[in-house]
Amino acid sequence: MKAREFWLLFAPSLLVMGGLLVIPLVRTVQWSFESVHYGSPGSFVGLENFATALTDPRFGRAVLFTLAVTAATVVILLVLGYLIATAINRITRSRPIVLGIMLVSYVLPNLVGAVAFSWLFDDNFGGVINRMIEFFGGNQVLWFTDQVPNGILVIVNTVWHMLPFAMLIILAGLQGVPTELREAGIIDGARAVQSHLHIIIPTIRGVLGFVTLISIMDVLRMFDNLIALSPQAASIGNESIMLYVYSVAFADGAQRLGLGSAINVLTIILILTLLIPFIRGIFKEAKAAR
Amino acid sequence: MSITKNRAFALTAAIAVGGLILTGCGAGGRTASKNATAVSCDYTAPDSATTVNVLAYNSSAVDPFTNTMVSSCTKGKVAVKHDPIDFGGQVTKTTATLSGSTGSYDIIETYSFVIPGLARDKKLRPLNDLFEKYADKYGLNDINKSMRAGMSYEGNLYALPMQAQMFVMAYRADVFDNLGIKVPTTFDEMIAAAKAIKAAGVMDYPIALPWLATSDIGTSFQAAMNSLDADFVSKDGTVTLDTPEAKQALQSMLSLKPYMDPQVTTFDQPKVQQQMFNGTAAMSIMFSGRMNDLTLTSNSKLSDSFKFAAPPKVNAAAKYSYDRLSIDGWSIPFNTKLDPDMLFVMMASAVSEDASKASIPAAYPARNGMVTADNSPYGKAATDSIASAMPPIASPVLASVTTEIRPILVQILAGNLTINDGAAQMQAVAQKIVG
């Protein structure tokens, strides 16, 4: 490819990336050191915003909650995604309809899905799950005001929303596993479980890494589903980092954009730290593939 | 055959998924002209094509006025546009649009609670001159004088009153009649009624109040303090959150908790409405704009059973009722580039006599004598509520204080903080804001 062709094709992407990623990132870092109000230039405050964020117990609680939900959700996504993908990989005729139904939760706007999901646990709107618990003799569960039940609710909703993505990617990975390899395992006497643990999973390791990477990034940024699922998130300690940013920087007409930016910078550092092993793995694989 | 079947399955799945995507994307288009009234809107149009952007939250009480403005004032080269938005969104967008020398909106919906702060910060255009100019043509002097005062600050009018909302109590007349319960006039009577209803096995949580931790809870606390002739700050601006009245207000709120859904701090007004619709609560206190919904047969089979009354007092000795009076109106932002005369005419048209009449019973218009017991099912209760409400204290710090004390208030009501400790914390936080 000639240099001119390369730049012709690459320039639009560069412009979009620069406009939508680089400039906002630079501005976020700049604002994190400033006191900023809408419509007026910021004034330099040094590390004050970072000090405010790091000494606010609410920020610590938001980080802990976000990490806990991320860890639990990613593990569940990988396990359930793998199991369902394996099952769907075996069906042929009804696969499109099964996939179509499964994708419903993924294509729904997150907030809409979360509102509908919350109704399953809300007596004001039927509360089907509550009725089932009652039917089996269980006690009333305070899904929206008790920290642990509410955390479970958030995790289940996040899994419900993201499972189709994980399953689809893993299914694509499974379809790429050579039949010869599986057959060789069977000839060597591998049982089903052994075949999965020692043949299939190692073969799709890269795909599983990709699902983990994307899932971690997505769950760490969770925000809109909490509006419906955790109406008093802050007071029960179930606030995500992004919801915390929104609360301190924008909600109720607040204008603490500097503080919000500082929290975002800290979040970026946190995300990068968590993703280092996966990024290194991807680089290694890319290097090996050359 | 199998290939055809597979394709049919794939097509069905694609249609199902596509339909859902389109349904999701289609949620929330521009406000249509339903509930709109045709009124005259005689402004001098600019020569060039002009768009007037209106910011107003959607509710059954505000929509009739907004829709009338949009449909009646859009003509020729002038387009009046309004995008659907909820109240929280309006709060955020109001702050954003008023922050710089240029804004996104030309007419904004404001309410009495925020007028002092916005007026002090010179974010709104004073309307005295325009009011005088158009008073006769649009009968603006018929707009309630005290409501105009509620939208004024230091002698200047900053919003043209559209409608008022006040707390109204809705109750299940059938349940009350069956058990021989009288309409409660104090919190103690509410509790006694709740006990009787619970004891009769009618429902577990007869009282429903909007105490959402992220918004309504502050208004409810303020209403309880108002009942005791107090507010978060006094008229001279002194913070009064650790006074005996504040503590008594907190105590009275806590006394209602055993008779309310244990998750009440997650309930906003629509959820309280839902409790009433479902028959899981027998009495509720909300802003009057929510009352008409209760009377619609399309919303609940119990719609005929709901009756309305002024809200009760916190106790028998209280001077006022557990009440908040909020006036909604139209304001012109300081940074709009459009002709203020044109904008004011649009606002005046939207609150004209015809438009105001048409908004009943969904709204309680700001014009004198519009609402009666005959044309509004909750008309008498609303009028009684206004008469028993404490006159509002106009302070520019009230909005900020309300926001900042809210998390502490939630902890008190959740039982995680004692009343004394919580009151002390709220006092400290508010004093920091007042300075």
mmCIF file with all atom_site columns, C-alpha atoms in Angstrom, chain A residues 60-147:
data_model
loop_
_atom_site.group_PDB
_atom_site.id
_atom_site.type_symbol
_atom_site.label_atom_id
_atom_site.label_alt_id
_atom_site.label_comp_id
_atom_site.label_asym_id
_atom_site.label_entity_id
_atom_site.label_seq_id
_atom_site.pdbx_PDB_ins_code
_atom_site.Cartn_x
_atom_site.Cartn_y
_atom_site.Cartn_z
_atom_site.occupancy
_atom_site.B_iso_or_equiv
_atom_site.pdbx_formal_charge
_atom_site.auth_seq_id
_atom_site.auth_comp_id
_atom_site.auth_asym_id
_atom_site.auth_atom_id
_atom_site.pdbx_PDB_model_num
ATOM 1  C CA . GLY A 1 60  ? -13.432 3.994   48.582 1.00 0.00 ? 60  GLY A CA 1
ATOM 2  C CA . ARG A 1 61  ? -16.794 2.257   48.920 1.00 0.00 ? 61  ARG A CA 1
ATOM 3  C CA . ALA A 1 62  ? -17.543 2.887   45.239 1.00 0.00 ? 62  ALA A CA 1
ATOM 4  C CA . VAL A 1 63  ? -14.196 1.346   44.199 1.00 0.00 ? 63  VAL A CA 1
ATOM 5  C CA . LEU A 1 64  ? -14.730 -1.701  46.418 1.00 0.00 ? 64  LEU A CA 1
ATOM 6  C CA . PHE A 1 65  ? -18.279 -2.260  45.176 1.00 0.00 ? 65  PHE A CA 1
ATOM 7  C CA . THR A 1 66  ? -17.262 -1.827  41.538 1.00 0.00 ? 66  THR A CA 1
ATOM 8  C CA . LEU A 1 67  ? -14.357 -4.261  41.869 1.00 0.00 ? 67  LEU A CA 1
ATOM 9  C CA . ALA A 1 68  ? -16.502 -6.841  43.690 1.00 0.00 ? 68  ALA A CA 1
ATOM 10 C CA . VAL A 1 69  ? -19.231 -6.696  41.044 1.00 0.00 ? 69  VAL A CA 1
ATOM 11 C CA . THR A 1 70  ? -16.627 -6.824  38.268 1.00 0.00 ? 70  THR A CA 1
ATOM 12 C CA . ALA A 1 71  ? -14.882 -9.888  39.701 1.00 0.00 ? 71  ALA A CA 1
ATOM 13 C CA . ALA A 1 72  ? -18.098 -11.800 40.349 1.00 0.00 ? 72  ALA A CA 1
ATOM 14 C CA . THR A 1 73  ? -19.661 -10.864 37.029 1.00 0.00 ? 73  THR A CA 1
ATOM 15 C CA . VAL A 1 74  ? -16.640 -11.745 34.914 1.00 0.00 ? 74  VAL A CA 1
ATOM 16 C CA . VAL A 1 75  ? -16.270 -15.173 36.521 1.00 0.00 ? 75  VAL A CA 1
ATOM 17 C CA . ILE A 1 76  ? -19.970 -15.928 36.034 1.00 0.00 ? 76  ILE A CA 1
ATOM 18 C CA . LEU A 1 77  ? -19.874 -14.637 32.452 1.00 0.00 ? 77  LEU A CA 1
ATOM 19 C CA . LEU A 1 78  ? -16.955 -16.866 31.548 1.00 0.00 ? 78  LEU A CA 1
ATOM 20 C CA . VAL A 1 79  ? -18.402 -20.002 33.134 1.00 0.00 ? 79  VAL A CA 1
ATOM 21 C CA . LEU A 1 80  ? -21.999 -19.546 31.961 1.00 0.00 ? 80  LEU A CA 1
ATOM 22 C CA . GLY A 1 81  ? -20.911 -18.153 28.592 1.00 0.00 ? 81  GLY A CA 1
ATOM 23 C CA . TYR A 1 82  ? -18.743 -21.214 27.989 1.00 0.00 ? 82  TYR A CA 1
ATOM 24 C CA . LEU A 1 83  ? -21.427 -23.690 29.069 1.00 0.00 ? 83  LEU A CA 1
ATOM 25 C CA . ILE A 1 84  ? -24.165 -22.078 26.977 1.00 0.00 ? 84  ILE A CA 1
ATOM 26 C CA . ALA A 1 85  ? -21.896 -21.645 23.973 1.00 0.00 ? 85  ALA A CA 1
ATOM 27 C CA . THR A 1 86  ? -20.969 -25.325 24.192 1.00 0.00 ? 86  THR A CA 1
ATOM 28 C CA . ALA A 1 87  ? -24.648 -26.298 24.285 1.00 0.00 ? 87  ALA A CA 1
ATOM 29 C CA . ILE A 1 88  ? -25.577 -24.010 21.391 1.00 0.00 ? 88  ILE A CA 1
ATOM 30 C CA . ASN A 1 89  ? -22.607 -25.270 19.395 1.00 0.00 ? 89  ASN A CA 1
ATOM 31 C CA . ARG A 1 90  ? -24.229 -28.698 19.420 1.00 0.00 ? 90  ARG A CA 1
ATOM 32 C CA . ILE A 1 91  ? -27.589 -27.611 18.057 1.00 0.00 ? 91  ILE A CA 1
ATOM 33 C CA . THR A 1 92  ? -27.981 -26.789 14.390 1.00 0.00 ? 92  THR A CA 1
ATOM 34 C CA . ARG A 1 93  ? -31.571 -26.239 13.189 1.00 0.00 ? 93  ARG A CA 1
ATOM 35 C CA . SER A 1 94  ? -32.848 -24.115 16.056 1.00 0.00 ? 94  SER A CA 1
ATOM 36 C CA . ARG A 1 95  ? -29.599 -22.222 16.596 1.00 0.00 ? 95  ARG A CA 1
ATOM 37 C CA . PRO A 1 96  ? -30.732 -18.973 14.898 1.00 0.00 ? 96  PRO A CA 1
ATOM 38 C CA . ILE A 1 97  ? -33.905 -18.740 16.973 1.00 0.00 ? 97  ILE A CA 1
ATOM 39 C CA . VAL A 1 98  ? -32.077 -19.576 20.202 1.00 0.00 ? 98  VAL A CA 1
ATOM 40 C CA . LEU A 1 99  ? -29.438 -16.959 19.424 1.00 0.00 ? 99  LEU A CA 1
ATOM 41 C CA . GLY A 1 100 ? -32.125 -14.421 18.488 1.00 0.00 ? 100 GLY A CA 1
ATOM 42 C CA . ILE A 1 101 ? -33.924 -14.903 21.797 1.00 0.00 ? 101 ILE A CA 1
ATOM 43 C CA . MET A 1 102 ? -30.702 -14.788 23.757 1.00 0.00 ? 102 MET A CA 1
ATOM 44 C CA . LEU A 1 103 ? -29.666 -11.526 22.148 1.00 0.00 ? 103 LEU A CA 1
ATOM 45 C CA . VAL A 1 104 ? -32.766 -9.695  23.380 1.00 0.00 ? 104 VAL A CA 1
ATOM 46 C CA . SER A 1 105 ? -31.194 -8.760  26.714 1.00 0.00 ? 105 SER A CA 1
ATOM 47 C CA . TYR A 1 106 ? -28.048 -7.531  24.948 1.00 0.00 ? 106 TYR A CA 1
ATOM 48 C CA . VAL A 1 107 ? -29.723 -5.310  22.343 1.00 0.00 ? 107 VAL A CA 1
ATOM 49 C CA . LEU A 1 108 ? -32.091 -3.696  24.834 1.00 0.00 ? 108 LEU A CA 1
ATOM 50 C CA . PRO A 1 109 ? -30.848 -0.293  26.005 1.00 0.00 ? 109 PRO A CA 1
ATOM 51 C CA . ASN A 1 110 ? -29.252 -0.985  29.366 1.00 0.00 ? 110 ASN A CA 1
ATOM 52 C CA . LEU A 1 111 ? -31.516 1.374   31.315 1.00 0.00 ? 111 LEU A CA 1
ATOM 53 C CA . VAL A 1 112 ? -34.701 -0.007  29.738 1.00 0.00 ? 112 VAL A CA 1
ATOM 54 C CA . GLY A 1 113 ? -33.567 -3.553  30.445 1.00 0.00 ? 113 GLY A CA 1
ATOM 55 C CA . ALA A 1 114 ? -32.660 -2.673  34.033 1.00 0.00 ? 114 ALA A CA 1
ATOM 56 C CA . VAL A 1 115 ? -36.050 -1.043  34.678 1.00 0.00 ? 115 VAL A CA 1
ATOM 57 C CA . ALA A 1 116 ? -37.872 -4.104  33.356 1.00 0.00 ? 116 ALA A CA 1
ATOM 58 C CA . PHE A 1 117 ? -35.514 -6.356  35.315 1.00 0.00 ? 117 PHE A CA 1
ATOM 59 C CA . SER A 1 118 ? -36.115 -4.404  38.532 1.00 0.00 ? 118 SER A CA 1
ATOM 60 C CA . TRP A 1 119 ? -39.858 -5.049  38.238 1.00 0.00 ? 119 TRP A CA 1
ATOM 61 C CA . LEU A 1 120 ? -39.208 -8.764  38.765 1.00 0.00 ? 120 LEU A CA 1
ATOM 62 C CA . PHE A 1 121 ? -38.091 -7.860  42.286 1.00 0.00 ? 121 PHE A CA 1
ATOM 63 C CA . ASP A 1 122 ? -40.442 -4.947  42.930 1.00 0.00 ? 122 ASP A CA 1
ATOM 64 C CA . ASP A 1 123 ? -43.806 -5.656  44.572 1.00 0.00 ? 123 ASP A CA 1
ATOM 65 C CA . ASN A 1 124 ? -45.228 -2.473  43.064 1.00 0.00 ? 124 ASN A CA 1
ATOM 66 C CA . PHE A 1 125 ? -44.863 -3.998  39.614 1.00 0.00 ? 125 PHE A CA 1
ATOM 67 C CA . GLY A 1 126 ? -45.734 -7.620  40.233 1.00 0.00 ? 126 GLY A CA 1
ATOM 68 C CA . GLY A 1 127 ? -42.464 -8.735  41.810 1.00 0.00 ? 127 GLY A CA 1
ATOM 69 C CA . VAL A 1 128 ? -42.513 -12.208 40.232 1.00 0.00 ? 128 VAL A CA 1
ATOM 70 C CA . ILE A 1 129 ? -39.345 -13.294 42.017 1.00 0.00 ? 129 ILE A CA 1
ATOM 71 C CA . ASN A 1 130 ? -40.757 -12.097 45.352 1.00 0.00 ? 130 ASN A CA 1
ATOM 72 C CA . ARG A 1 131 ? -43.926 -14.078 44.719 1.00 0.00 ? 131 ARG A CA 1
ATOM 73 C CA . MET A 1 132 ? -41.828 -17.181 44.037 1.00 0.00 ? 132 MET A CA 1
ATOM 74 C CA . ILE A 1 133 ? -39.811 -16.676 47.225 1.00 0.00 ? 133 ILE A CA 1
ATOM 75 C CA . GLU A 1 134 ? -43.073 -16.253 49.139 1.00 0.00 ? 134 GLU A CA 1
ATOM 76 C CA . PHE A 1 135 ? -44.520 -19.382 47.501 1.00 0.00 ? 135 PHE A CA 1
ATOM 77 C CA . PHE A 1 136 ? -41.588 -21.436 48.726 1.00 0.00 ? 136 PHE A CA 1
ATOM 78 C CA . GLY A 1 137 ? -41.958 -20.042 52.248 1.00 0.00 ? 137 GLY A CA 1
ATOM 79 C CA . GLY A 1 138 ? -39.104 -17.548 52.131 1.00 0.00 ? 138 GLY A CA 1
ATOM 80 C CA . ASN A 1 139 ? -39.039 -14.216 53.937 1.00 0.00 ? 139 ASN A CA 1
ATOM 81 C CA . GLN A 1 140 ? -39.348 -10.830 52.318 1.00 0.00 ? 140 GLN A CA 1
ATOM 82 C CA . VAL A 1 141 ? -36.049 -9.783  50.743 1.00 0.00 ? 141 VAL A CA 1
ATOM 83 C CA . LEU A 1 142 ? -35.273 -6.049  50.678 1.00 0.00 ? 142 LEU A CA 1
ATOM 84 C CA . TRP A 1 143 ? -33.690 -6.077  47.224 1.00 0.00 ? 143 TRP A CA 1
ATOM 85 C CA . PHE A 1 144 ? -33.341 -2.308  46.983 1.00 0.00 ? 144 PHE A CA 1
ATOM 86 C CA . THR A 1 145 ? -32.356 -1.235  50.480 1.00 0.00 ? 145 THR A CA 1
ATOM 87 C CA . ASP A 1 146 ? -30.159 -4.053  51.839 1.00 0.00 ? 146 ASP A CA 1
ATOM 88 C CA . GLN A 1 147 ? -26.594 -4.002  50.588 1.00 0.00 ? 147 GLN A CA 1
#
